[in-house]
Amino acid sequence: MKRHVTAVAALLVTWTCFYLVVDEWLHSENERCQRFGDLAAECLAPQAMAAFYIGAVFGVATLLLTGLAVRSPAKLG
């Protein structure tokens, strides 16, 4: 049970940090792209897609690592 609580706490901290970094990155890019007026969406689109793909890879990695962390040591051998 202790492993489950530790894994959930680690996931919460990791995803909170990830959200804060990506939110700040996209916010600064949005401010930079606002000077293009009507083309702001086209300016921000590559950064938004990059954030999505980084998030997807990050999500898969954290799910796999959480699964390994929760498994009992007897099942790993």
Coordinates of N, CA and C in Angstrom, one line a residue:
M1 N 0.8 -1.2 0.0 CA 0.0 0.0 0.0 C 0.9 1.3 0.0
K2 N 2.0 1.2 0.7 CA 2.9 2.3 0.8 C 3.4 2.7 -0.6
R3 N 3.7 1.6 -1.4 CA 4.2 1.9 -2.8 C 3.2 2.6 -3.6
H4 N 1.9 2.3 -3.4 CA 0.8 2.9 -4.2 C 0.7 4.4 -3.8
V5 N 0.8 4.7 -2.5 CA 0.7 6.1 -2.1 C 1.9 6.9 -2.6
T6 N 3.1 6.3 -2.5 CA 4.3 7.0 -3.0 C 4.2 7.2 -4.5
A7 N 3.7 6.2 -5.3 CA 3.5 6.4 -6.7 C 2.5 7.5 -7.1
V8 N 1.4 7.5 -6.4 CA 0.4 8.6 -6.6 C 1.0 10.0 -6.3
A9 N 1.7 10.1 -5.2 CA 2.3 11.4 -4.8 C 3.3 11.8 -5.8
A10 N 4.1 10.9 -6.3 CA 5.1 11.2 -7.3 C 4.5 11.6 -8.6
L11 N 3.4 11.0 -9.0 CA 2.7 11.4 -10.2 C 2.1 12.8 -10.1
L12 N 1.5 13.1 -8.9 CA 0.9 14.4 -8.7 C 2.0 15.5 -8.8
V13 N 3.1 15.3 -8.2 CA 4.2 16.3 -8.2 C 4.7 16.4 -9.6
T14 N 5.0 15.3 -10.3 CA 5.5 15.3 -11.6 C 4.6 16.0 -12.6
W15 N 3.3 15.7 -12.6 CA 2.4 16.3 -13.5 C 2.1 17.7 -13.2
T16 N 2.2 18.1 -11.9 CA 2.0 19.5 -11.6 C 3.2 20.3 -12.1
C17 N 4.4 19.8 -11.9 CA 5.5 20.5 -12.5 C 5.5 20.6 -14.0
F18 N 5.1 19.5 -14.6 CA 5.0 19.5 -16.1 C 4.0 20.5 -16.6
Y19 N 2.8 20.6 -15.9 CA 1.8 21.6 -16.3 C 2.3 23.0 -16.1
L20 N 2.9 23.3 -15.0 CA 3.4 24.6 -14.8 C 4.4 25.1 -15.8
V21 N 5.3 24.2 -16.2 CA 6.3 24.5 -17.2 C 5.7 24.7 -18.6
V22 N 4.8 23.8 -19.0 CA 4.2 23.9 -20.3 C 3.3 25.1 -20.4
D23 N 2.5 25.4 -19.3 CA 1.7 26.5 -19.2 C 2.4 27.8 -19.4
E24 N 3.5 27.9 -18.7 CA 4.4 29.2 -18.8 C 5.0 29.3 -20.2
W25 N 5.4 28.2 -20.7 CA 6.0 28.2 -22.1 C 5.0 28.6 -23.1
L26 N 3.8 28.0 -23.1 CA 2.8 28.4 -24.1 C 2.3 29.8 -23.8
H27 N 2.2 30.2 -22.6 CA 1.8 31.6 -22.3 C 2.8 32.6 -22.9
S28 N 4.1 32.4 -22.7 CA 5.1 33.3 -23.3 C 5.1 33.3 -24.8
E29 N 4.8 32.1 -25.4 CA 4.7 32.0 -26.9 C 3.5 32.7 -27.3
N30 N 2.4 32.6 -26.6 CA 1.2 33.3 -27.0 C 1.4 34.8 -27.0
E31 N 2.0 35.3 -26.0 CA 2.3 36.7 -25.9 C 3.2 37.2 -27.1
R32 N 4.2 36.3 -27.5 CA 5.1 36.6 -28.6 C 4.3 36.6 -29.9
C33 N 3.4 35.7 -30.0 CA 2.6 35.6 -31.3 C 1.5 36.6 -31.4
Q34 N 1.1 37.3 -30.4 CA 0.0 38.3 -30.5 C 0.4 39.4 -31.4
R35 N 1.7 39.7 -31.6 CA 2.0 40.8 -32.5 C 1.7 40.5 -33.9
F36 N 1.4 39.3 -34.3 CA 1.0 38.9 -35.7 C -0.4 39.1 -35.9
G37 N -1.2 39.5 -35.0 CA -2.6 39.7 -35.2 C -3.4 38.5 -35.6
D38 N -4.0 38.5 -36.8 CA -4.8 37.4 -37.3 C -4.0 36.1 -37.4
L39 N -2.7 36.2 -37.6 CA -1.9 35.0 -37.8 C -1.4 34.4 -36.5
A40 N -1.9 34.9 -35.3 CA -1.4 34.4 -34.0 C -1.6 32.9 -33.9
A41 N -2.8 32.4 -34.3 CA -3.0 31.0 -34.2 C -2.0 30.1 -34.9
E42 N -1.7 30.6 -36.2 CA -0.7 29.9 -37.0 C 0.7 29.9 -36.3
C43 N 1.0 31.0 -35.7 CA 2.3 31.2 -35.0 C 2.4 30.2 -33.8
L44 N 1.3 30.1 -33.1 CA 1.3 29.3 -31.8 C 1.1 27.8 -32.1
A45 N 0.6 27.4 -33.2 CA 0.2 26.0 -33.5 C 1.4 25.1 -33.4
P46 N 2.6 25.4 -33.9 CA 3.7 24.4 -33.7 C 4.1 24.2 -32.3
Q47 N 4.1 25.2 -31.5 CA 4.4 25.1 -30.1 C 3.3 24.3 -29.3
A48 N 2.1 24.5 -29.7 CA 1.0 23.7 -29.1 C 1.1 22.2 -29.5
M49 N 1.4 21.9 -30.7 CA 1.6 20.5 -31.1 C 2.8 19.9 -30.4
A50 N 3.9 20.7 -30.3 CA 5.1 20.2 -29.6 C 4.7 19.9 -28.2
A51 N 4.0 20.7 -27.5 CA 3.5 20.5 -26.1 C 2.7 19.3 -26.0
F52 N 1.8 19.0 -27.0 CA 1.0 17.9 -27.0 C 1.8 16.6 -27.1
Y53 N 2.7 16.6 -28.1 CA 3.6 15.4 -28.3 C 4.5 15.1 -27.1
I54 N 5.0 16.2 -26.5 CA 5.9 16.0 -25.3 C 5.0 15.5 -24.2
G55 N 3.8 16.0 -24.0 CA 2.9 15.5 -23.0 C 2.5 14.0 -23.2
A56 N 2.3 13.6 -24.5 CA 2.0 12.2 -24.7 C 3.1 11.3 -24.4
V57 N 4.3 11.7 -24.8 CA 5.5 10.8 -24.4 C 5.7 10.8 -22.9
F58 N 5.5 12.0 -22.3 CA 5.7 12.1 -20.9 C 4.6 11.2 -20.2
G59 N 3.4 11.2 -20.7 CA 2.3 10.4 -20.1 C 2.6 9.0 -20.2
V60 N 3.0 8.5 -21.3 CA 3.3 7.1 -21.5 C 4.4 6.6 -20.6
A61 N 5.5 7.5 -20.5 CA 6.6 7.2 -19.7 C 6.2 7.1 -18.2
T62 N 5.4 8.1 -17.7 CA 5.0 8.0 -16.3 C 4.1 6.9 -16.0
L63 N 3.2 6.5 -17.0 CA 2.4 5.3 -16.7 C 3.2 4.0 -16.6
L64 N 4.2 3.9 -17.5 CA 5.0 2.7 -17.5 C 5.8 2.7 -16.2
L65 N 6.4 3.8 -15.9 CA 7.3 3.8 -14.6 C 6.4 3.6 -13.4
T66 N 5.2 4.1 -13.4 CA 4.3 3.9 -12.2 C 3.9 2.4 -12.2
G67 N 3.6 1.8 -13.3 CA 3.3 0.4 -13.3 C 4.4 -0.5 -12.7
L68 N 5.7 -0.1 -13.1 CA 6.8 -0.8 -12.6 C 7.0 -0.6 -11.1
A69 N 6.8 0.6 -10.7 CA 7.0 1.0 -9.3 C 5.9 0.3 -8.4
V70 N 4.7 0.1 -8.9 CA 3.7 -0.5 -8.0 C 3.8 -2.0 -8.0
R71 N 4.4 -2.6 -9.0 CA 4.5 -4.1 -9.0 C 5.3 -4.6 -7.8
S72 N 4.9 -5.8 -7.4 CA 5.7 -6.3 -6.2 C 7.0 -6.9 -6.7
P73 N 8.0 -6.8 -5.9 CA 9.4 -7.3 -6.3 C 9.4 -8.7 -6.7
A74 N 8.5 -9.6 -6.2 CA 8.5 -11.0 -6.6 C 8.0 -11.2 -8.0
K75 N 7.2 -10.3 -8.6 CA 6.8 -10.4 -10.0 C 7.8 -10.0 -11.0
L76 N 8.8 -9.2 -10.5 CA 9.8 -8.7 -11.4 C 10.9 -9.8 -11.8
G77 N 11.1 -10.8 -11.1 CA 12.1 -11.8 -11.3 C 11.6 -12.8 -12.3

